[in-house]
Amino acid sequence: MVPRYARPAMTAIWAPETRFRIWFEIEAHALDAMADLGIVPREAAEAVWERGGFEVERIDAIEAQVRHDVIAFLTNVAEHVGPEARFLHQGMTSSDVLDTALAVQFARASDLLLEDLDQLLAVLKRRAIEHKLTPTIGRSHGIHAEPVTFGLKLAFAYAEFARCRARLVAARQEVATCAISGAVGTFANVDPRVEAHVAAKLGLTVEPISTQVIPRDRHAMYFATLGVIASSIERLATEIRHLQRTEVLEAEEYFAPGQKGSSAMPHKRNPILTENLTGLARMVRAYVTPALENVALWHERDISHSSVERYIGPDATITLDFALARLTGVIDKLLVYPERMAKNLDRMGGLVHSQRVLLALTQAGASREDSYRLVQRNAMRVWESDGALSLLELLKADPDVAALLPPDQLEQSFDLGYHLKHVDTIFERVFGA
């Protein structure tokens, strides 16, 4: 975890103090269930809740000697509880504590990420509605295609992140499972009702069948979902970076008073935030492959996944949390330039209306092949003039075109509003009526 790209609430989920607090609650809730079942004395469970405690530094010191984190934790708790601590961890194994705690952390991290997505969705909706009918050029392969609106670009992003949110809800549900099944997952020394009790107390579901660990395909799907969200962040960030290029400059990141863009060139206003988001997205996606490789463990368990998850659990969620918040800020303050969009729309002499003329010619009786040829031969003259020539005027002067389409009908084919007539329909599909 790099502090530069971390926010306090998400970082706190992965702090040692939080992890050991979850461990303590798992052990104490399990002991409560065992007391209810008559397996351990009720007084033991009460003593753990009343006197139980731990110190991170003390656990670290004990672990340095015993080389086992859960044993170190239990030893430290026992120092607070006294003789009743001998009933802790009855029939349980380390993975029961570690995996269940990790599930709690993933659930809490997911809740923060869902809040992040909600804030991003709200900003995208507001800006999309603001620019619902702001005309701009749509591009395919980076080349001018046909008119769209800037609101449609943002509506597209809204729909994409809405899908991301739905995926994260499903991934959270899949990863939030509890396993208190003992060595190799057979419940030989711990009653399944203990697992059910702990799961209910921690807001988890019971893992239907564990080996000695919760199956890692659940975790792989979770990290894959984080990777998809990161890719959606990068897609929108890349769009903004392209729009901020000097030759385009249809939108740009907010440039604060006193901000400096370059150590050498005082004129620079660089898309540093969206470039940063592109890099952060790469990092989140980088954690997907190790999560996939964690699925294949030896027999009922090994710990080849453990070191991996100590990295990728905190890093992926902390990084994505930061990236979503940063993207929300970018969209919220994004500078949008409708005049520049209009200028770029007219940049190539009306070429963006070529398809309408093509279709009008076919309606007038020309074959599609002939229609394409007639429009293209005039369009290429405009292209080669770098927009200095007008496609409309060239078509009016082309006798083959004029024989099929009168001037007024040609002019109708260059109506910008024609391309925006279904914007309301699209917005209703995305945002509702």
Short mmCIF file of C-alpha atoms in Angstrom, two decimals:
data_model
loop_
_atom_site.label_atom_id
_atom_site.label_comp_id
_atom_site.label_asym_id
_atom_site.label_seq_id
_atom_site.Cartn_x
_atom_site.Cartn_y
_atom_site.Cartn_z
CA MET A 1 0.00 0.00 0.00
CA VAL A 2 1.36 3.42 -1.02
CA PRO A 3 0.11 6.19 1.31
CA ARG A 4 -0.02 8.62 -1.63
CA TYR A 5 -2.89 6.57 -3.12
CA ALA A 6 -4.74 5.63 0.07
CA ARG A 7 -7.71 7.01 1.96
CA PRO A 8 -8.16 6.56 5.72
CA ALA A 9 -11.44 4.63 5.85
CA MET A 10 -10.29 1.89 3.48
CA THR A 11 -6.80 1.77 4.96
CA ALA A 12 -8.28 1.24 8.43
CA ILE A 13 -10.01 -1.97 7.27
CA TRP A 14 -6.61 -3.54 6.64
CA ALA A 15 -4.81 -2.19 9.72
CA PRO A 16 -3.41 -4.83 12.13
CA GLU A 17 -5.64 -3.51 14.93
CA THR A 18 -8.74 -4.13 12.80
CA ARG A 19 -7.59 -7.58 11.72
CA PHE A 20 -6.94 -8.72 15.28
CA ARG A 21 -10.24 -7.24 16.46
CA ILE A 22 -12.05 -9.38 13.88
CA TRP A 23 -10.03 -12.41 14.96
CA PHE A 24 -11.07 -11.75 18.55
CA GLU A 25 -14.75 -11.49 17.60
CA ILE A 26 -14.59 -14.76 15.64
CA GLU A 27 -13.06 -16.59 18.60
CA ALA A 28 -15.44 -15.01 21.12
CA HIS A 29 -18.57 -15.66 19.07
CA ALA A 30 -17.45 -19.24 18.48
CA LEU A 31 -16.98 -19.66 22.22
CA ASP A 32 -20.48 -18.28 22.84
CA ALA A 33 -21.92 -20.90 20.50
CA MET A 34 -19.93 -23.65 22.18
CA ALA A 35 -21.21 -22.50 25.56
CA ASP A 36 -24.78 -22.61 24.26
CA LEU A 37 -24.15 -26.17 23.11
CA GLY A 38 -22.68 -27.16 26.49
CA ILE A 39 -19.24 -27.83 25.03
CA VAL A 40 -17.46 -25.24 27.19
CA PRO A 41 -18.46 -23.48 30.44
CA ARG A 42 -20.56 -20.34 30.05
CA GLU A 43 -18.16 -18.61 32.43
CA ALA A 44 -15.33 -19.10 29.91
CA ALA A 45 -17.21 -17.28 27.18
CA GLU A 46 -18.12 -14.47 29.57
CA ALA A 47 -14.51 -14.14 30.72
CA VAL A 48 -13.28 -13.75 27.13
CA TRP A 49 -15.75 -10.94 26.41
CA GLU A 50 -15.07 -9.22 29.74
CA ARG A 51 -11.31 -9.49 30.01
CA GLY A 52 -10.20 -10.32 26.48
CA GLY A 53 -7.78 -7.98 24.79
CA PHE A 54 -4.62 -7.81 22.73
CA GLU A 55 -1.73 -5.56 21.79
CA VAL A 56 -0.36 -5.53 18.26
CA GLU A 57 3.19 -5.06 19.45
CA ARG A 58 2.93 -7.97 21.90
CA ILE A 59 1.51 -10.25 19.20
CA ASP A 60 4.38 -9.33 16.89
CA ALA A 61 6.89 -10.08 19.62
CA ILE A 62 5.37 -13.50 20.37
CA GLU A 63 5.15 -14.33 16.65
CA ALA A 64 8.86 -13.56 16.26
CA GLN A 65 9.47 -16.50 18.61
CA VAL A 66 6.71 -18.99 17.73
CA ARG A 67 6.59 -18.21 13.98
CA HIS A 68 2.78 -18.53 13.89
CA ASP A 69 0.49 -15.50 13.85
CA VAL A 70 -2.69 -17.13 15.15
CA ILE A 71 -0.86 -18.86 18.02
CA ALA A 72 0.79 -15.55 18.87
CA PHE A 73 -2.61 -13.86 18.92
CA LEU A 74 -4.20 -16.55 21.11
CA THR A 75 -1.23 -16.42 23.52
CA ASN A 76 -1.62 -12.66 23.90
CA VAL A 77 -5.38 -12.90 24.44
CA ALA A 78 -4.81 -15.60 27.06
CA GLU A 79 -2.52 -13.21 28.94
CA HIS A 80 -5.56 -10.96 29.43
CA VAL A 81 -8.24 -13.59 30.02
CA GLY A 82 -6.51 -15.99 32.35
CA PRO A 83 -7.26 -19.72 32.86
CA GLU A 84 -10.58 -19.59 30.94
CA ALA A 85 -8.63 -18.89 27.76
CA ARG A 86 -7.86 -22.62 27.50
CA PHE A 87 -11.30 -23.03 25.90
CA LEU A 88 -10.55 -20.63 23.06
CA HIS A 89 -10.12 -22.11 19.57
CA GLN A 90 -11.74 -25.43 20.58
CA GLY A 91 -11.71 -27.73 17.53
CA MET A 92 -10.81 -24.84 15.25
CA THR A 93 -7.88 -24.39 12.90
CA SER A 94 -6.03 -21.26 11.88
CA SER A 95 -7.80 -20.99 8.54
CA ASP A 96 -11.14 -20.77 10.30
CA VAL A 97 -9.98 -17.50 11.79
CA LEU A 98 -7.93 -16.21 8.88
CA ASP A 99 -10.40 -16.93 6.08
CA THR A 100 -13.45 -15.77 7.98
CA ALA A 101 -11.69 -12.55 8.97
CA LEU A 102 -10.64 -11.99 5.37
CA ALA A 103 -14.27 -12.39 4.31
CA VAL A 104 -15.29 -9.70 6.79
CA GLN A 105 -12.60 -7.38 5.46
CA PHE A 106 -13.66 -7.96 1.87
CA ALA A 107 -17.29 -7.28 2.79
CA ARG A 108 -16.38 -4.03 4.53
CA ALA A 109 -14.09 -2.99 1.68
CA SER A 110 -16.88 -3.74 -0.79
CA ASP A 111 -19.29 -1.55 1.13
CA LEU A 112 -16.88 1.38 0.83
CA LEU A 113 -16.35 0.70 -2.87
CA LEU A 114 -20.10 0.60 -3.41
CA GLU A 115 -20.36 4.00 -1.73
CA ASP A 116 -17.61 5.23 -4.06
CA LEU A 117 -19.51 3.95 -7.07
CA ASP A 118 -22.72 5.59 -5.90
CA GLN A 119 -20.96 8.94 -5.63
CA LEU A 120 -19.42 8.52 -9.09
CA LEU A 121 -22.77 7.53 -10.58
CA ALA A 122 -24.44 10.60 -9.08
CA VAL A 123 -21.82 12.93 -10.58
CA LEU A 124 -21.95 11.22 -13.97
CA LYS A 125 -25.74 11.52 -14.05
CA ARG A 126 -25.65 15.21 -13.14
CA ARG A 127 -23.04 16.08 -15.77
CA ALA A 128 -24.72 13.88 -18.39
CA ILE A 129 -28.02 15.69 -17.94
CA GLU A 130 -26.19 19.03 -17.99
CA HIS A 131 -24.72 18.20 -21.42
CA LYS A 132 -27.53 16.03 -22.69
CA LEU A 133 -27.87 18.09 -25.89
CA THR A 134 -24.35 19.51 -26.16
CA PRO A 135 -23.35 18.45 -29.69
CA THR A 136 -19.89 17.01 -30.23
CA ILE A 137 -18.21 14.79 -32.75
CA GLY A 138 -18.28 11.06 -32.32
CA ARG A 139 -15.08 9.34 -33.34
CA SER A 140 -14.33 5.82 -34.50
CA HIS A 141 -10.69 4.75 -34.81
CA GLY A 142 -9.91 8.27 -33.55
CA ILE A 143 -11.35 9.76 -36.76
CA HIS A 144 -14.41 11.98 -37.07
CA ALA A 145 -17.50 9.81 -37.59
CA GLU A 146 -20.92 11.33 -36.87
CA PRO A 147 -22.35 13.78 -34.32
CA VAL A 148 -23.18 12.68 -30.77
CA THR A 149 -23.63 14.70 -27.60
CA PHE A 150 -21.26 15.05 -24.70
CA GLY A 151 -24.11 13.94 -22.47
CA LEU A 152 -24.26 10.65 -24.34
CA LYS A 153 -20.57 10.07 -23.65
CA LEU A 154 -21.21 10.52 -19.94
CA ALA A 155 -24.42 8.46 -20.07
CA PHE A 156 -22.41 5.62 -21.59
CA ALA A 157 -20.00 5.83 -18.66
CA TYR A 158 -22.92 5.91 -16.21
CA ALA A 159 -24.38 2.72 -17.66
CA GLU A 160 -20.98 1.04 -17.54
CA PHE A 161 -20.38 1.90 -13.90
CA ALA A 162 -23.93 0.86 -13.04
CA ARG A 163 -23.04 -2.57 -14.41
CA CYS A 164 -19.83 -2.47 -12.38
CA ARG A 165 -21.85 -1.77 -9.27
CA ALA A 166 -24.13 -4.75 -9.92
CA ARG A 167 -21.11 -6.99 -10.43
CA LEU A 168 -19.54 -5.81 -7.17
CA VAL A 169 -22.75 -6.52 -5.25
CA ALA A 170 -22.66 -10.08 -6.60
CA ALA A 171 -18.93 -10.45 -5.92
CA ARG A 172 -19.37 -9.18 -2.35
CA GLN A 173 -22.08 -11.76 -1.74
CA GLU A 174 -19.92 -14.53 -3.17
CA VAL A 175 -16.82 -13.72 -1.14
CA ALA A 176 -18.54 -13.02 2.21
CA THR A 177 -18.63 -16.58 3.54
CA CYS A 178 -17.68 -18.02 6.92
CA ALA A 179 -15.81 -21.28 7.52
CA ILE A 180 -15.50 -22.67 11.06
CA SER A 181 -15.09 -26.30 10.08
CA GLY A 182 -11.81 -27.34 11.72
CA ALA A 183 -8.91 -29.26 10.27
CA VAL A 184 -9.55 -30.37 6.65
CA GLY A 185 -13.10 -29.04 6.87
CA THR A 186 -14.86 -32.10 8.31
CA PHE A 187 -16.30 -30.52 11.53
CA ALA A 188 -14.80 -33.48 13.39
CA ASN A 189 -13.95 -31.33 16.41
CA VAL A 190 -16.28 -28.37 16.02
CA ASP A 191 -20.06 -28.44 15.65
CA PRO A 192 -21.46 -26.93 12.41
CA ARG A 193 -23.82 -24.90 14.57
CA VAL A 194 -20.81 -22.94 15.80
CA GLU A 195 -20.08 -21.92 12.22
CA ALA A 196 -23.68 -20.84 11.67
CA HIS A 197 -23.62 -18.72 14.83
CA VAL A 198 -20.38 -16.96 13.91
CA ALA A 199 -21.60 -16.35 10.38
CA ALA A 200 -24.80 -14.72 11.63
CA LYS A 201 -22.95 -12.51 14.09
CA LEU A 202 -20.50 -11.28 11.44
CA GLY A 203 -23.03 -10.78 8.66
CA LEU A 204 -21.65 -13.61 6.54
CA THR A 205 -23.17 -16.68 4.94
CA VAL A 206 -22.04 -20.22 5.78
CA GLU A 207 -19.54 -21.74 3.37
CA PRO A 208 -21.39 -24.87 2.12
CA ILE A 209 -18.22 -26.94 1.92
CA SER A 210 -14.70 -25.93 2.78
CA THR A 211 -11.56 -28.02 2.72
CA GLN A 212 -9.43 -26.39 5.37
CA VAL A 213 -9.87 -23.10 3.56
CA ILE A 214 -12.67 -21.22 1.84
CA PRO A 215 -12.44 -22.07 -1.89
CA ARG A 216 -10.33 -19.47 -3.67
CA ASP A 217 -12.48 -19.34 -6.80
CA ARG A 218 -14.63 -16.96 -4.75
CA HIS A 219 -11.68 -14.65 -4.22
CA ALA A 220 -10.62 -14.92 -7.84
CA MET A 221 -14.05 -13.71 -8.98
CA TYR A 222 -13.86 -10.87 -6.48
CA PHE A 223 -10.52 -9.62 -7.76
CA ALA A 224 -11.63 -10.09 -11.35
CA THR A 225 -14.57 -7.79 -10.60
CA LEU A 226 -12.22 -5.19 -9.14
CA GLY A 227 -10.15 -5.50 -12.31
CA VAL A 228 -13.17 -4.85 -14.52
CA ILE A 229 -14.07 -1.76 -12.49
CA ALA A 230 -10.49 -0.55 -12.89
CA SER A 231 -10.72 -1.04 -16.64
CA SER A 232 -13.90 1.03 -16.74
CA ILE A 233 -12.08 3.76 -14.84
CA GLU A 234 -9.30 3.66 -17.41
CA ARG A 235 -11.74 3.78 -20.33
CA LEU A 236 -13.29 7.03 -19.10
CA ALA A 237 -9.91 8.45 -18.08
CA THR A 238 -8.51 7.73 -21.54
CA GLU A 239 -11.49 9.48 -23.15
CA ILE A 240 -10.80 12.59 -21.10
CA ARG A 241 -7.08 12.47 -21.91
CA HIS A 242 -7.86 12.40 -25.62
CA LEU A 243 -10.38 15.22 -25.33
CA GLN A 244 -7.80 17.37 -23.52
CA ARG A 245 -5.20 17.12 -26.30
CA THR A 246 -4.34 20.58 -27.64
CA GLU A 247 -5.64 19.75 -31.12
CA VAL A 248 -8.99 18.66 -29.63
CA LEU A 249 -9.47 20.53 -26.32
CA GLU A 250 -13.16 19.78 -25.99
CA ALA A 251 -12.83 19.09 -22.26
CA GLU A 252 -10.05 19.20 -19.70
CA GLU A 253 -9.32 18.55 -16.08
CA TYR A 254 -9.89 21.44 -13.72
CA PHE A 255 -6.72 23.52 -13.36
CA ALA A 256 -6.61 25.12 -9.92
CA PRO A 257 -5.28 28.62 -9.21
CA GLY A 258 -1.60 28.34 -8.43
CA GLN A 259 -1.32 24.89 -10.03
CA LYS A 260 1.70 24.30 -12.24
CA GLY A 261 1.78 21.87 -15.16
CA SER A 262 5.46 21.60 -15.98
CA SER A 263 8.78 22.33 -14.33
CA ALA A 264 10.11 23.58 -17.66
CA MET A 265 7.15 24.96 -19.67
CA PRO A 266 4.93 27.46 -17.85
CA HIS A 267 2.12 27.13 -20.40
CA LYS A 268 1.40 23.44 -19.76
CA ARG A 269 -1.96 22.15 -18.45
CA ASN A 270 -1.53 18.39 -18.42
CA PRO A 271 -4.16 15.67 -17.78
CA ILE A 272 -2.24 14.41 -14.77
CA LEU A 273 -5.22 13.03 -12.85
CA THR A 274 -6.54 10.87 -15.66
CA GLU A 275 -3.02 9.74 -16.52
CA ASN A 276 -2.65 8.76 -12.87
CA LEU A 277 -5.94 6.86 -13.05
CA THR A 278 -4.67 4.94 -16.07
CA GLY A 279 -1.65 3.83 -14.06
CA LEU A 280 -3.70 2.91 -10.98
CA ALA A 281 -6.03 0.82 -13.15
CA ARG A 282 -3.06 -1.16 -14.37
CA MET A 283 -2.10 -1.94 -10.79
CA VAL A 284 -5.55 -3.17 -9.80
CA ARG A 285 -5.70 -5.40 -12.88
CA ALA A 286 -2.25 -6.74 -12.03
CA TYR A 287 -3.71 -8.36 -8.90
CA VAL A 288 -6.22 -10.42 -10.87
CA THR A 289 -3.74 -13.00 -12.17
CA PRO A 290 -2.30 -13.88 -8.73
CA ALA A 291 -5.86 -14.30 -7.45
CA LEU A 292 -6.61 -16.70 -10.29
CA GLU A 293 -3.44 -18.63 -9.54
CA ASN A 294 -4.46 -18.93 -5.87
CA VAL A 295 -7.40 -21.15 -6.82
CA ALA A 296 -5.24 -24.25 -7.27
CA LEU A 297 -4.09 -25.25 -3.78
CA TRP A 298 -2.66 -28.63 -2.74
CA HIS A 299 -5.24 -31.10 -1.47
CA GLU A 300 -7.22 -29.69 1.48
CA ARG A 301 -4.93 -26.67 1.89
CA ASP A 302 -1.52 -25.11 1.57
CA ILE A 303 -0.40 -21.55 2.24
CA SER A 304 0.87 -20.57 -1.19
CA HIS A 305 -2.10 -18.20 -1.38
CA SER A 306 -1.42 -16.56 1.98
CA SER A 307 1.49 -14.29 1.09
CA VAL A 308 -0.27 -13.27 -2.12
CA GLU A 309 -3.43 -12.22 -0.33
CA ARG A 310 -1.53 -10.22 2.25
CA TYR A 311 -0.44 -8.03 -0.68
CA ILE A 312 -3.36 -7.99 -3.04
CA GLY A 313 -6.23 -7.75 -0.55
CA PRO A 314 -5.23 -4.38 0.89
CA ASP A 315 -3.54 -3.03 -2.23
CA ALA A 316 -6.33 -3.75 -4.72
CA THR A 317 -9.15 -2.37 -2.55
CA ILE A 318 -7.19 0.65 -1.28
CA THR A 319 -6.05 1.55 -4.79
CA LEU A 320 -9.49 1.14 -6.32
CA ASP A 321 -11.08 3.18 -3.54
CA PHE A 322 -8.67 6.02 -4.24
CA ALA A 323 -9.13 5.77 -8.00
CA LEU A 324 -12.93 5.90 -7.83
CA ALA A 325 -12.82 8.95 -5.57
CA ARG A 326 -10.32 10.66 -7.86
CA LEU A 327 -12.42 9.94 -10.96
CA THR A 328 -15.49 11.34 -9.20
CA GLY A 329 -13.57 14.55 -8.53
CA VAL A 330 -12.39 14.75 -12.13
CA ILE A 331 -15.92 14.45 -13.54
CA ASP A 332 -17.37 16.79 -10.94
CA LYS A 333 -14.98 19.62 -11.91
CA LEU A 334 -14.42 18.71 -15.55
CA LEU A 335 -14.17 21.78 -17.77
CA VAL A 336 -16.33 21.33 -20.88
CA TYR A 337 -16.03 23.55 -23.95
CA PRO A 338 -19.16 23.42 -26.16
CA GLU A 339 -17.78 26.10 -28.51
CA ARG A 340 -14.71 24.01 -29.21
CA MET A 341 -16.92 20.99 -29.78
CA ALA A 342 -18.95 22.95 -32.32
CA LYS A 343 -15.77 24.12 -34.02
CA ASN A 344 -14.46 20.56 -34.27
CA LEU A 345 -17.81 19.38 -35.61
CA ASP A 346 -17.43 21.83 -38.50
CA ARG A 347 -13.70 21.16 -38.84
CA MET A 348 -13.95 18.88 -41.89
CA GLY A 349 -16.38 20.73 -44.09
CA GLY A 350 -19.49 18.71 -43.32
CA LEU A 351 -18.00 15.25 -43.83
CA VAL A 352 -19.84 14.07 -40.71
CA HIS A 353 -23.09 14.14 -42.72
CA SER A 354 -21.88 11.82 -45.49
CA GLN A 355 -24.02 8.86 -44.44
CA ARG A 356 -27.23 10.91 -44.61
CA VAL A 357 -26.45 11.87 -48.19
CA LEU A 358 -25.64 8.25 -49.00
CA LEU A 359 -29.02 7.14 -47.64
CA ALA A 360 -30.86 9.97 -49.41
CA LEU A 361 -29.34 8.91 -52.73
CA THR A 362 -30.48 5.33 -52.23
CA GLN A 363 -33.97 6.58 -51.40
CA ALA A 364 -33.87 8.60 -54.62
CA GLY A 365 -33.27 5.46 -56.66
CA ALA A 366 -29.49 5.08 -56.90
CA SER A 367 -27.88 1.76 -55.98
CA ARG A 368 -25.95 1.66 -52.73
CA GLU A 369 -22.70 1.14 -54.65
CA ASP A 370 -23.34 4.16 -56.90
CA SER A 371 -24.48 6.26 -53.96
CA TYR A 372 -21.34 5.41 -52.01
CA ARG A 373 -19.16 6.25 -55.00
CA LEU A 374 -20.84 9.61 -55.60
CA VAL A 375 -20.52 10.72 -51.98
CA GLN A 376 -17.01 9.38 -51.52
CA ARG A 377 -15.52 11.11 -54.57
CA ASN A 378 -16.69 14.47 -53.22
CA ALA A 379 -15.85 13.61 -49.61
CA MET A 380 -12.26 12.78 -50.53
CA ARG A 381 -11.82 16.24 -52.07
CA VAL A 382 -12.94 17.78 -48.79
CA TRP A 383 -10.64 15.44 -46.83
CA GLU A 384 -7.65 16.28 -48.98
CA SER A 385 -8.39 20.00 -48.61
CA ASP A 386 -8.25 19.55 -44.82
CA GLY A 387 -11.81 20.82 -44.56
CA ALA A 388 -11.28 23.94 -46.64
CA LEU A 389 -13.87 22.76 -49.15
CA SER A 390 -17.55 22.20 -48.30
CA LEU A 391 -19.07 18.79 -48.91
CA LEU A 392 -22.51 20.34 -49.33
CA GLU A 393 -21.34 22.75 -52.02
CA LEU A 394 -19.40 20.07 -53.86
CA LEU A 395 -22.44 17.79 -53.88
CA LYS A 396 -24.66 20.58 -55.16
CA ALA A 397 -22.18 21.13 -58.00
CA ASP A 398 -21.92 17.44 -58.88
CA PRO A 399 -24.30 16.85 -61.83
CA ASP A 400 -24.75 13.16 -61.00
CA VAL A 401 -25.82 14.02 -57.47
CA ALA A 402 -27.91 16.99 -58.54
CA ALA A 403 -29.84 14.78 -60.95
CA LEU A 404 -31.07 12.76 -57.97
CA LEU A 405 -31.25 15.26 -55.10
CA PRO A 406 -32.32 18.93 -55.40
CA PRO A 407 -30.41 21.54 -53.35
CA ASP A 408 -33.07 21.82 -50.60
CA GLN A 409 -33.05 18.07 -50.04
CA LEU A 410 -29.26 18.07 -49.88
CA GLU A 411 -29.36 20.82 -47.29
CA GLN A 412 -31.76 18.78 -45.17
CA SER A 413 -29.15 16.04 -45.09
CA PHE A 414 -26.80 18.42 -43.27
CA ASP A 415 -29.16 19.08 -40.36
CA LEU A 416 -27.32 18.52 -37.05
CA GLY A 417 -30.54 18.02 -35.12
CA TYR A 418 -31.31 14.89 -37.12
CA HIS A 419 -28.53 13.06 -35.29
CA LEU A 420 -29.87 14.01 -31.85
CA LYS A 421 -33.52 13.05 -32.26
CA HIS A 422 -33.25 9.87 -30.16
CA VAL A 423 -31.14 11.27 -27.32
CA ASP A 424 -34.20 11.37 -25.06
CA THR A 425 -34.88 7.70 -25.77
CA ILE A 426 -31.32 6.72 -24.88
CA PHE A 427 -31.40 8.79 -21.67
CA GLU A 428 -34.64 7.14 -20.62
CA ARG A 429 -33.06 3.73 -21.16
CA VAL A 430 -30.08 4.68 -19.01
CA PHE A 431 -31.60 6.87 -16.30
CA GLY A 432 -35.31 6.01 -16.45
CA ALA A 433 -38.20 8.24 -17.43
#
